[in-house]
Structure formats: structure tokens, C-alpha cells
Amino acid sequence: MSLKPAVNKNDHAQGNLKSDLVIVEYGDYQCPYCRAAYPVLKELGREFGSQLKFVFRNFPLSEMHQYARVAAIATEAANLQGKFWEMHDAIYENQENLNEKFLIKLAKQLNLNISQFEKDLQNPELGNKVDSDFESGVMSGVNGTPSFFVNDKKFDGSARDLLQIIRENATE
Amino acid sequence: MLQKGTPAPDFTLFATPDQEITLSEFKGQNVILAFYPADWSPVCSDQMALYNEMLKFFKKYNAEIFGISVDSKWCHFAFSQSRNLHFPLLADFEAKGETAKKYGVYNDKEGECKRALFVIDKDGIIEWSYLSPTAVNPGADGILEALQNLNNK
């Protein structure tokens, strides 16, 4: 199964943006398995950040996770102020406290313009961005979170498996 | 397992403790049947939870989805409530697995349905079927592709 659409300029990416090795995660901010994957992906970033591009797409399971969608929208709102990854990290690092009020608190800690942030949370365009990420995930064969893609191909394994395979290939 | 072009065998199964659903009553609509082994599989990678998030996509294609397992109506009731599911789970409970057997997706050894998907068109003909390895959640991309094909006909 391959990634539809391919990674493009609307995606949130970090690491080496010019790299040919591209990892995509579909994640849910309230999913405990995504929380567990988060430090592993940080490790991946520390070791191989100069060699790979890492992309995050939203896949909130809103019916199961009450705050997953609003958290995804909050990262998009933070993105408008240039702090997508800061918000992304802050949410995963504090997942157990996640709710609407706490997102505002995180925005304050990140020194975002709060009135703008609150306004953006209501912006339907950001909701549409999150929903279109979700739809792309479904079309790409995402069946749960987290799901990973390596160079557009679905990777059937955990973050730990992913890190291990990249390590093995790096030492060859 | 029944293949594309086969008329979908009719059935009547409990959807709630006091309500039954008959497949042939859904002629004129597309129907997705998702046979699965059991309620209460692990969260987050759960197939039914994924479909629950996708109802608006299915609606776009005028498609109803039914989950089917051999769990009883009361088990389905509790599972649905716990996962906040908004589509029916049918109990292939008495005679056990009868419907799964008609579709050729019963696992005799475990006494459960296999993990299998069917997309049935408005006239009750199977448009697409897919048998997934039991441990793998097949996702929904195949279903959506089949529905798109039906739309393009």
C-alpha cells in the first residue's frame, strides 16, 4: 500500500527536508500507542535527523478519543504561528492532561498569541486540514495509530522496529 | 469465500437485543459486511473503531456498514457502548456462524468468523470481497476503492 497523496508542501516535516529517505507517521494525539512511540521517534530524530525527513499527518480517532481532533487542530493553529512541532511535542509529553483548557495552557507556555490561537481553533479550514489528513490516511491503508510509511510504502511495524531497521541499514 | 459477481446470500440477524436486520431490506443501497473474529480486541488498532470514524465517508457512497461476529447480541451491545460505535454489529450467534458459513468465511477451528470484507451493490450482488489475515486489521482503503468503482459504473 502506498501513500496517497505523496508528501507535499502542505505536510509538516522536520529533519533533513532534502533527504530521499522520508518517514511519515499517521498519529492521534490521545492515542497511548502514539505516546509510547513518541520518545522512540525522538531517538530516531537525534540519531538520523540529518539523514531523513520526518512527516506527521493527523489521524484522530475522534469517536474513541474525545480530545484527539481538537489537539490536532491546536497543532495546526500553533503552526500558523510557526510552532507546529513545539505544540506536537508538548501535547505528547503531557498527554495525560489533555483537554481544551490544557491546550490553551500549552499555547501560553509556547508564547503564542493567545487570542489569535483561540480564534484559529475555531477556523474551519484547520478542521478541514485535519480531516483531509485523516482521509488521506484511510486511502493509504492506515488501519490504526500510529501507522508509518517509509518512502511512500506502508511499514507494518512499530516505531521501535522502524528505528532498528534504519540503524541496520545505516551500518551496512 | 464468495467472490465478485455472486448474489449475496440473504440473512436476518439481531443488531440490538430487540431488533433484527435483514440484508435484502437494504436493496437500493450499497452494503459493506465486515466479518471479524470477536468483540473486545485491543483498542486503537481496532477495525470496528476505524470504521466508526469512517461512517461519513461510507455515507457519501450511499453505503451502510454492518459488523458481523459470532458474539451474542448482549456482548455486541456492551462492546458498542464501550466503543461508542454508531453502526450495527450483527450477532451470527444462532445457529452459530450460519451466515459466515454462507459467505464462506467461517473458521471451524476457532469457532469464529474469519476477518473478511464484502461490498455489495444496490442489487444485492457482491462487488468485491477480501479475506484478511486474522491478525491484520485490513483498514478501509479496499472498501473505498470498491465503492468508488461502483460509483463509476
PDB file of N, CA, C and O in Angstrom, chain A residues 3 7 17 61 63 72 110 114 124 134:
ATOM      1  N   LEU A   3       1.358   5.653  -0.175  1.00  0.00           N
ATOM      2  CA  LEU A   3       0.866   6.888   0.411  1.00  0.00           C
ATOM      3  C   LEU A   3       0.138   7.732  -0.638  1.00  0.00           C
ATOM      4  O   LEU A   3       0.694   8.023  -1.690  1.00  0.00           O
ATOM      5  N   VAL A   7       3.956  12.896  -0.097  1.00  0.00           N
ATOM      6  CA  VAL A   7       4.373  14.013   0.763  1.00  0.00           C
ATOM      7  C   VAL A   7       4.466  15.283  -0.093  1.00  0.00           C
ATOM      8  O   VAL A   7       4.987  15.259  -1.208  1.00  0.00           O
ATOM      9  N   LEU A  17      15.122  18.142   5.194  1.00  0.00           N
ATOM     10  CA  LEU A  17      13.978  18.286   4.294  1.00  0.00           C
ATOM     11  C   LEU A  17      14.321  17.913   2.853  1.00  0.00           C
ATOM     12  O   LEU A  17      13.432  17.717   2.033  1.00  0.00           O
ATOM     13  N   LEU A  61      -8.758   9.530  16.039  1.00  0.00           N
ATOM     14  CA  LEU A  61      -9.921   8.655  16.199  1.00  0.00           C
ATOM     15  C   LEU A  61     -10.876   9.374  17.154  1.00  0.00           C
ATOM     16  O   LEU A  61     -10.898   9.128  18.357  1.00  0.00           O
ATOM     17  N   GLU A  63     -14.055   9.464  17.724  1.00  0.00           N
ATOM     18  CA  GLU A  63     -15.133   8.816  18.478  1.00  0.00           C
ATOM     19  C   GLU A  63     -14.590   8.117  19.719  1.00  0.00           C
ATOM     20  O   GLU A  63     -15.274   7.985  20.720  1.00  0.00           O
ATOM     21  N   ALA A  72      -5.313  18.015  17.441  1.00  0.00           N
ATOM     22  CA  ALA A  72      -4.741  18.117  16.091  1.00  0.00           C
ATOM     23  C   ALA A  72      -4.941  19.533  15.549  1.00  0.00           C
ATOM     24  O   ALA A  72      -4.025  20.129  14.967  1.00  0.00           O
ATOM     25  N   LEU A 110       4.121  28.209  25.219  1.00  0.00           N
ATOM     26  CA  LEU A 110       4.897  28.341  23.977  1.00  0.00           C
ATOM     27  C   LEU A 110       4.931  29.788  23.486  1.00  0.00           C
ATOM     28  O   LEU A 110       5.417  30.065  22.383  1.00  0.00           O
ATOM     29  N   ILE A 114      -2.338  34.358  22.202  1.00  0.00           N
ATOM     30  CA  ILE A 114      -3.458  33.519  22.640  1.00  0.00           C
ATOM     31  C   ILE A 114      -4.774  33.876  21.968  1.00  0.00           C
ATOM     32  O   ILE A 114      -5.536  32.991  21.588  1.00  0.00           O
ATOM     33  N   PRO A 124     -12.623  26.826  10.498  1.00  0.00           N
ATOM     34  CA  PRO A 124     -12.984  25.555   9.851  1.00  0.00           C
ATOM     35  C   PRO A 124     -11.913  25.041   8.892  1.00  0.00           C
ATOM     36  O   PRO A 124     -11.823  23.833   8.652  1.00  0.00           O
ATOM     37  N   PHE A 134      -6.819  12.808   7.641  1.00  0.00           N
ATOM     38  CA  PHE A 134      -7.465  11.544   8.028  1.00  0.00           C
ATOM     39  C   PHE A 134      -7.881  10.767   6.772  1.00  0.00           C
ATOM     40  O   PHE A 134      -7.614   9.568   6.645  1.00  0.00           O
TER      41      PHE A 134
END
